[in-house]
Amino acid sequence: YTQVRDLEYETPPVLSAAVTGSRAWSVFQETGNLPGIPVANDDGRLYGMVLPEDIAQYDMQTLYTPRLDRVPVFNLLSVLEGKLLNEDSTDLISGEVIIALPQSRESLLFSQPDSVVICGHQPDLIRRALELNVNCLVLCQTELPEDLRKLETKTCIISTPCDAYRAVRLIYHSTPIGRICRRENVVTFHLD
């Protein structure tokens, strides 16, 4: 009998479950009208399928739930085109994503260590984040001030050339695609 392997079909690109949402979106843009992309485990077995609407839906959810959950630092560096300023930090980042803007000295916007703080050249806010040991501090279009380089902290510090608005949008695209893709009710066919 005719098998799937006997038919002419295009082989779509396959993404690892660890690939960023940003990379998956780029593949959709590069390939044109691809309806979906298979997502594979490390061993090459099918893990799920990601569709453009899955990425868009996840992106919209981040407006209501501004939080990262166990995102690899490598993924953050990749989407932010950033550099890690302290090597001794954690490998996974979690926390509420906050753009730190100074309101007044008494009322800084963040007060929990379980935070990912995004700020520009604001030495007072940078010091506050480092002293509080927030999970991650993203410095937008600025470097770590000289006097704060020696401050002992557990905070993962990333410097990015992106402005704060772009950084906050890109941060969510660092989520591994395996958390966004569809895993239930995926119809598959074997070659035979």
PDB file of C-alpha atoms in Angstrom:
ATOM      1  CA  TYR A   1       0.000   0.000   0.000  1.00  0.00           C
ATOM      2  CA  THR A   2       1.035   3.604  -0.501  1.00  0.00           C
ATOM      3  CA  GLN A   3       2.705   4.973   2.592  1.00  0.00           C
ATOM      4  CA  VAL A   4       3.346   8.536   3.729  1.00  0.00           C
ATOM      5  CA  ARG A   5       7.002   8.110   2.747  1.00  0.00           C
ATOM      6  CA  ASP A   6       5.857   7.531  -0.873  1.00  0.00           C
ATOM      7  CA  LEU A   7       4.131  10.925  -1.092  1.00  0.00           C
ATOM      8  CA  GLU A   8       5.750  14.198  -2.037  1.00  0.00           C
ATOM      9  CA  TYR A   9       5.781  16.505   0.942  1.00  0.00           C
ATOM     10  CA  GLU A  10       7.883  19.329   2.312  1.00  0.00           C
ATOM     11  CA  THR A  11       9.854  18.769   5.483  1.00  0.00           C
ATOM     12  CA  PRO A  12       9.336  21.737   7.799  1.00  0.00           C
ATOM     13  CA  PRO A  13      12.075  22.951  10.127  1.00  0.00           C
ATOM     14  CA  VAL A  14      12.048  21.296  13.555  1.00  0.00           C
ATOM     15  CA  LEU A  15      12.707  23.316  16.688  1.00  0.00           C
ATOM     16  CA  SER A  16      14.061  22.137  20.002  1.00  0.00           C
ATOM     17  CA  ALA A  17      11.729  22.593  22.992  1.00  0.00           C
ATOM     18  CA  ALA A  18      14.439  24.829  24.525  1.00  0.00           C
ATOM     19  CA  VAL A  19      14.416  27.352  21.643  1.00  0.00           C
ATOM     20  CA  THR A  20      13.129  30.831  22.536  1.00  0.00           C
ATOM     21  CA  GLY A  21       9.738  32.112  21.464  1.00  0.00           C
ATOM     22  CA  SER A  22      11.637  34.841  19.653  1.00  0.00           C
ATOM     23  CA  ARG A  23      13.551  32.303  17.543  1.00  0.00           C
ATOM     24  CA  ALA A  24      10.342  30.398  16.722  1.00  0.00           C
ATOM     25  CA  TRP A  25       8.682  33.627  15.574  1.00  0.00           C
ATOM     26  CA  SER A  26      11.709  34.378  13.373  1.00  0.00           C
ATOM     27  CA  VAL A  27      11.395  30.951  11.741  1.00  0.00           C
ATOM     28  CA  PHE A  28       7.742  31.676  10.953  1.00  0.00           C
ATOM     29  CA  GLN A  29       8.748  34.994   9.393  1.00  0.00           C
ATOM     30  CA  GLU A  30      11.577  33.411   7.352  1.00  0.00           C
ATOM     31  CA  THR A  31       9.525  30.515   5.987  1.00  0.00           C
ATOM     32  CA  GLY A  32       6.504  32.523   4.871  1.00  0.00           C
ATOM     33  CA  ASN A  33       3.174  30.742   5.173  1.00  0.00           C
ATOM     34  CA  LEU A  34       4.153  27.761   7.326  1.00  0.00           C
ATOM     35  CA  PRO A  35       1.055  26.818   9.374  1.00  0.00           C
ATOM     36  CA  GLY A  36       3.013  25.238  12.241  1.00  0.00           C
ATOM     37  CA  ILE A  37       6.421  24.015  13.322  1.00  0.00           C
ATOM     38  CA  PRO A  38       7.153  20.672  15.007  1.00  0.00           C
ATOM     39  CA  VAL A  39       8.870  20.923  18.380  1.00  0.00           C
ATOM     40  CA  ALA A  40      11.175  18.047  19.373  1.00  0.00           C
ATOM     41  CA  ASN A  41      12.678  16.709  22.595  1.00  0.00           C
ATOM     42  CA  ASP A  42      16.435  16.459  23.000  1.00  0.00           C
ATOM     43  CA  ASP A  43      16.255  12.896  21.670  1.00  0.00           C
ATOM     44  CA  GLY A  44      14.483  14.045  18.478  1.00  0.00           C
ATOM     45  CA  ARG A  45      11.021  12.694  19.340  1.00  0.00           C
ATOM     46  CA  LEU A  46       8.010  14.918  18.734  1.00  0.00           C
ATOM     47  CA  TYR A  47       7.223  17.050  21.785  1.00  0.00           C
ATOM     48  CA  GLY A  48       4.463  19.233  20.298  1.00  0.00           C
ATOM     49  CA  MET A  49       3.549  21.733  17.585  1.00  0.00           C
ATOM     50  CA  VAL A  50       3.782  25.503  17.737  1.00  0.00           C
ATOM     51  CA  LEU A  51       1.554  27.744  15.655  1.00  0.00           C
ATOM     52  CA  PRO A  52       1.900  31.510  15.193  1.00  0.00           C
ATOM     53  CA  GLU A  53      -1.291  32.013  17.187  1.00  0.00           C
ATOM     54  CA  ASP A  54       0.240  30.115  20.147  1.00  0.00           C
ATOM     55  CA  ILE A  55       3.057  32.655  20.317  1.00  0.00           C
ATOM     56  CA  ALA A  56       0.634  35.577  19.906  1.00  0.00           C
ATOM     57  CA  GLN A  57      -1.659  34.209  22.624  1.00  0.00           C
ATOM     58  CA  TYR A  58       1.266  33.769  25.025  1.00  0.00           C
ATOM     59  CA  ASP A  59       2.437  37.295  24.226  1.00  0.00           C
ATOM     60  CA  MET A  60      -1.012  38.685  25.068  1.00  0.00           C
ATOM     61  CA  GLN A  61      -1.134  36.725  28.357  1.00  0.00           C
ATOM     62  CA  THR A  62       2.053  38.443  29.513  1.00  0.00           C
ATOM     63  CA  LEU A  63       0.122  41.725  29.650  1.00  0.00           C
ATOM     64  CA  TYR A  64      -1.960  40.288  32.493  1.00  0.00           C
ATOM     65  CA  THR A  65       0.692  38.073  34.069  1.00  0.00           C
ATOM     66  CA  PRO A  66       3.999  39.956  33.896  1.00  0.00           C
ATOM     67  CA  ARG A  67       6.145  37.104  35.212  1.00  0.00           C
ATOM     68  CA  LEU A  68       9.010  34.902  34.063  1.00  0.00           C
ATOM     69  CA  ASP A  69       9.235  31.353  35.330  1.00  0.00           C
ATOM     70  CA  ARG A  70      12.576  29.507  35.245  1.00  0.00           C
ATOM     71  CA  VAL A  71      13.860  31.016  32.008  1.00  0.00           C
ATOM     72  CA  PRO A  72      17.500  30.155  31.204  1.00  0.00           C
ATOM     73  CA  VAL A  73      19.868  33.135  31.463  1.00  0.00           C
ATOM     74  CA  PHE A  74      21.236  32.146  28.039  1.00  0.00           C
ATOM     75  CA  ASN A  75      17.753  32.734  26.561  1.00  0.00           C
ATOM     76  CA  LEU A  76      17.561  36.205  28.122  1.00  0.00           C
ATOM     77  CA  LEU A  77      21.006  37.115  26.824  1.00  0.00           C
ATOM     78  CA  SER A  78      20.030  35.888  23.375  1.00  0.00           C
ATOM     79  CA  VAL A  79      16.800  37.875  22.965  1.00  0.00           C
ATOM     80  CA  LEU A  80      18.169  41.018  24.636  1.00  0.00           C
ATOM     81  CA  GLU A  81      21.465  40.870  22.729  1.00  0.00           C
ATOM     82  CA  GLY A  82      22.894  41.410  26.181  1.00  0.00           C
ATOM     83  CA  LYS A  83      25.949  40.532  28.174  1.00  0.00           C
ATOM     84  CA  LEU A  84      26.182  39.011  31.621  1.00  0.00           C
ATOM     85  CA  LEU A  85      27.989  41.310  34.045  1.00  0.00           C
ATOM     86  CA  ASN A  86      28.435  38.808  36.879  1.00  0.00           C
ATOM     87  CA  GLU A  87      29.426  35.211  36.192  1.00  0.00           C
ATOM     88  CA  ASP A  88      28.444  33.821  39.603  1.00  0.00           C
ATOM     89  CA  SER A  89      24.717  34.293  39.150  1.00  0.00           C
ATOM     90  CA  THR A  90      22.014  31.661  38.735  1.00  0.00           C
ATOM     91  CA  ASP A  91      21.283  29.761  35.503  1.00  0.00           C
ATOM     92  CA  LEU A  92      17.488  30.182  35.642  1.00  0.00           C
ATOM     93  CA  ILE A  93      15.555  33.416  36.143  1.00  0.00           C
ATOM     94  CA  SER A  94      12.090  33.741  37.683  1.00  0.00           C
ATOM     95  CA  GLY A  95      10.136  36.675  38.998  1.00  0.00           C
ATOM     96  CA  GLU A  96       7.660  39.450  38.365  1.00  0.00           C
ATOM     97  CA  VAL A  97       8.864  41.694  35.529  1.00  0.00           C
ATOM     98  CA  ILE A  98       9.007  45.332  36.633  1.00  0.00           C
ATOM     99  CA  ILE A  99      10.110  48.459  34.807  1.00  0.00           C
ATOM    100  CA  ALA A 100      11.647  50.535  37.582  1.00  0.00           C
ATOM    101  CA  LEU A 101      10.827  54.202  37.385  1.00  0.00           C
ATOM    102  CA  PRO A 102      11.616  56.602  40.217  1.00  0.00           C
ATOM    103  CA  GLN A 103       8.484  58.011  41.828  1.00  0.00           C
ATOM    104  CA  SER A 104       9.933  59.229  45.077  1.00  0.00           C
ATOM    105  CA  ARG A 105      12.760  58.164  47.361  1.00  0.00           C
ATOM    106  CA  GLU A 106      10.357  56.606  49.874  1.00  0.00           C
ATOM    107  CA  SER A 107       8.342  54.640  47.320  1.00  0.00           C
ATOM    108  CA  LEU A 108      10.434  52.647  44.875  1.00  0.00           C
ATOM    109  CA  LEU A 109       8.292  50.477  42.622  1.00  0.00           C
ATOM    110  CA  PHE A 110       9.780  47.114  43.577  1.00  0.00           C
ATOM    111  CA  SER A 111      10.219  45.651  47.026  1.00  0.00           C
ATOM    112  CA  GLN A 112      10.422  41.874  46.508  1.00  0.00           C
ATOM    113  CA  PRO A 113      13.547  39.834  45.749  1.00  0.00           C
ATOM    114  CA  ASP A 114      11.363  37.681  43.457  1.00  0.00           C
ATOM    115  CA  SER A 115      11.601  40.300  40.706  1.00  0.00           C
ATOM    116  CA  VAL A 116      13.143  40.933  37.308  1.00  0.00           C
ATOM    117  CA  VAL A 117      13.877  44.658  37.348  1.00  0.00           C
ATOM    118  CA  ILE A 118      14.424  46.641  34.153  1.00  0.00           C
ATOM    119  CA  CYS A 119      15.947  50.099  34.427  1.00  0.00           C
ATOM    120  CA  GLY A 120      18.149  52.641  32.691  1.00  0.00           C
ATOM    121  CA  HIS A 121      20.806  54.939  34.094  1.00  0.00           C
ATOM    122  CA  GLN A 122      19.249  55.240  37.554  1.00  0.00           C
ATOM    123  CA  PRO A 123      21.983  54.603  40.176  1.00  0.00           C
ATOM    124  CA  ASP A 124      19.571  54.766  43.152  1.00  0.00           C
ATOM    125  CA  LEU A 125      17.257  52.132  41.638  1.00  0.00           C
ATOM    126  CA  ILE A 126      20.183  49.956  40.585  1.00  0.00           C
ATOM    127  CA  ARG A 127      21.604  50.073  44.127  1.00  0.00           C
ATOM    128  CA  ARG A 128      18.172  49.263  45.603  1.00  0.00           C
ATOM    129  CA  ALA A 129      17.782  46.231  43.299  1.00  0.00           C
ATOM    130  CA  LEU A 130      21.262  44.919  44.121  1.00  0.00           C
ATOM    131  CA  GLU A 131      20.830  45.398  47.864  1.00  0.00           C
ATOM    132  CA  LEU A 132      17.458  43.664  47.718  1.00  0.00           C
ATOM    133  CA  ASN A 133      19.058  40.789  45.731  1.00  0.00           C
ATOM    134  CA  VAL A 134      16.355  40.766  43.076  1.00  0.00           C
ATOM    135  CA  ASN A 135      16.565  37.704  40.817  1.00  0.00           C
ATOM    136  CA  CYS A 136      17.643  39.689  37.764  1.00  0.00           C
ATOM    137  CA  LEU A 137      18.537  43.281  36.944  1.00  0.00           C
ATOM    138  CA  VAL A 138      18.430  44.338  33.285  1.00  0.00           C
ATOM    139  CA  LEU A 139      20.350  47.543  32.599  1.00  0.00           C
ATOM    140  CA  CYS A 140      19.059  49.227  29.449  1.00  0.00           C
ATOM    141  CA  GLN A 141      21.481  51.329  27.429  1.00  0.00           C
ATOM    142  CA  THR A 142      23.734  51.804  30.452  1.00  0.00           C
ATOM    143  CA  GLU A 143      26.509  50.070  32.328  1.00  0.00           C
ATOM    144  CA  LEU A 144      26.791  49.186  35.996  1.00  0.00           C
ATOM    145  CA  PRO A 145      28.097  52.264  37.852  1.00  0.00           C
ATOM    146  CA  GLU A 146      31.692  51.861  39.039  1.00  0.00           C
ATOM    147  CA  ASP A 147      30.828  52.252  42.739  1.00  0.00           C
ATOM    148  CA  LEU A 148      28.268  49.407  42.520  1.00  0.00           C
ATOM    149  CA  ARG A 149      30.542  46.870  40.809  1.00  0.00           C
ATOM    150  CA  LYS A 150      32.025  45.744  44.123  1.00  0.00           C
ATOM    151  CA  LEU A 151      28.670  45.462  45.892  1.00  0.00           C
ATOM    152  CA  GLU A 152      28.112  41.864  46.989  1.00  0.00           C
ATOM    153  CA  THR A 153      24.870  40.538  45.495  1.00  0.00           C
ATOM    154  CA  LYS A 154      23.215  37.353  44.252  1.00  0.00           C
ATOM    155  CA  THR A 155      21.429  39.310  41.510  1.00  0.00           C
ATOM    156  CA  CYS A 156      21.966  38.263  37.891  1.00  0.00           C
ATOM    157  CA  ILE A 157      22.982  41.484  36.113  1.00  0.00           C
ATOM    158  CA  ILE A 158      22.466  41.843  32.355  1.00  0.00           C
ATOM    159  CA  SER A 159      23.375  44.846  30.234  1.00  0.00           C
ATOM    160  CA  THR A 160      21.466  45.373  26.974  1.00  0.00           C
ATOM    161  CA  PRO A 161      21.617  47.935  24.163  1.00  0.00           C
ATOM    162  CA  CYS A 162      17.777  47.862  24.034  1.00  0.00           C
ATOM    163  CA  ASP A 163      15.646  50.586  25.580  1.00  0.00           C
ATOM    164  CA  ALA A 164      13.396  49.611  28.507  1.00  0.00           C
ATOM    165  CA  TYR A 165      10.216  49.314  26.435  1.00  0.00           C
ATOM    166  CA  ARG A 166      11.822  46.967  23.911  1.00  0.00           C
ATOM    167  CA  ALA A 167      13.567  44.988  26.656  1.00  0.00           C
ATOM    168  CA  VAL A 168      10.340  44.291  28.522  1.00  0.00           C
ATOM    169  CA  ARG A 169       8.662  42.992  25.354  1.00  0.00           C
ATOM    170  CA  LEU A 170      11.661  40.871  24.389  1.00  0.00           C
ATOM    171  CA  ILE A 171      12.059  39.361  27.858  1.00  0.00           C
ATOM    172  CA  TYR A 172       8.855  37.368  27.461  1.00  0.00           C
ATOM    173  CA  HIS A 173      10.096  36.031  24.122  1.00  0.00           C
ATOM    174  CA  SER A 174      12.938  34.328  25.996  1.00  0.00           C
ATOM    175  CA  THR A 175      10.528  31.667  27.277  1.00  0.00           C
ATOM    176  CA  PRO A 176      11.368  28.214  25.892  1.00  0.00           C
ATOM    177  CA  ILE A 177       8.988  27.293  23.083  1.00  0.00           C
ATOM    178  CA  GLY A 178       8.295  23.942  24.771  1.00  0.00           C
ATOM    179  CA  ARG A 179       6.177  25.824  27.329  1.00  0.00           C
ATOM    180  CA  ILE A 180       4.122  27.542  24.639  1.00  0.00           C
ATOM    181  CA  CYS A 181       3.597  24.795  22.063  1.00  0.00           C
ATOM    182  CA  ARG A 182       0.565  22.536  21.785  1.00  0.00           C
ATOM    183  CA  ARG A 183       1.103  19.096  23.244  1.00  0.00           C
ATOM    184  CA  GLU A 184      -2.450  17.761  23.432  1.00  0.00           C
ATOM    185  CA  ASN A 185      -4.512  16.490  20.502  1.00  0.00           C
ATOM    186  CA  VAL A 186      -1.638  16.757  18.015  1.00  0.00           C
ATOM    187  CA  VAL A 187      -2.450  14.566  15.003  1.00  0.00           C
ATOM    188  CA  THR A 188       0.661  12.796  13.717  1.00  0.00           C
ATOM    189  CA  PHE A 189       1.473  10.313  10.971  1.00  0.00           C
ATOM    190  CA  HIS A 190       4.426   7.964  10.820  1.00  0.00           C
ATOM    191  CA  LEU A 191       6.224   7.541   7.515  1.00  0.00           C
ATOM    192  CA  ASP A 192       5.069   3.946   7.205  1.00  0.00           C
TER     193      ASP A 192
END
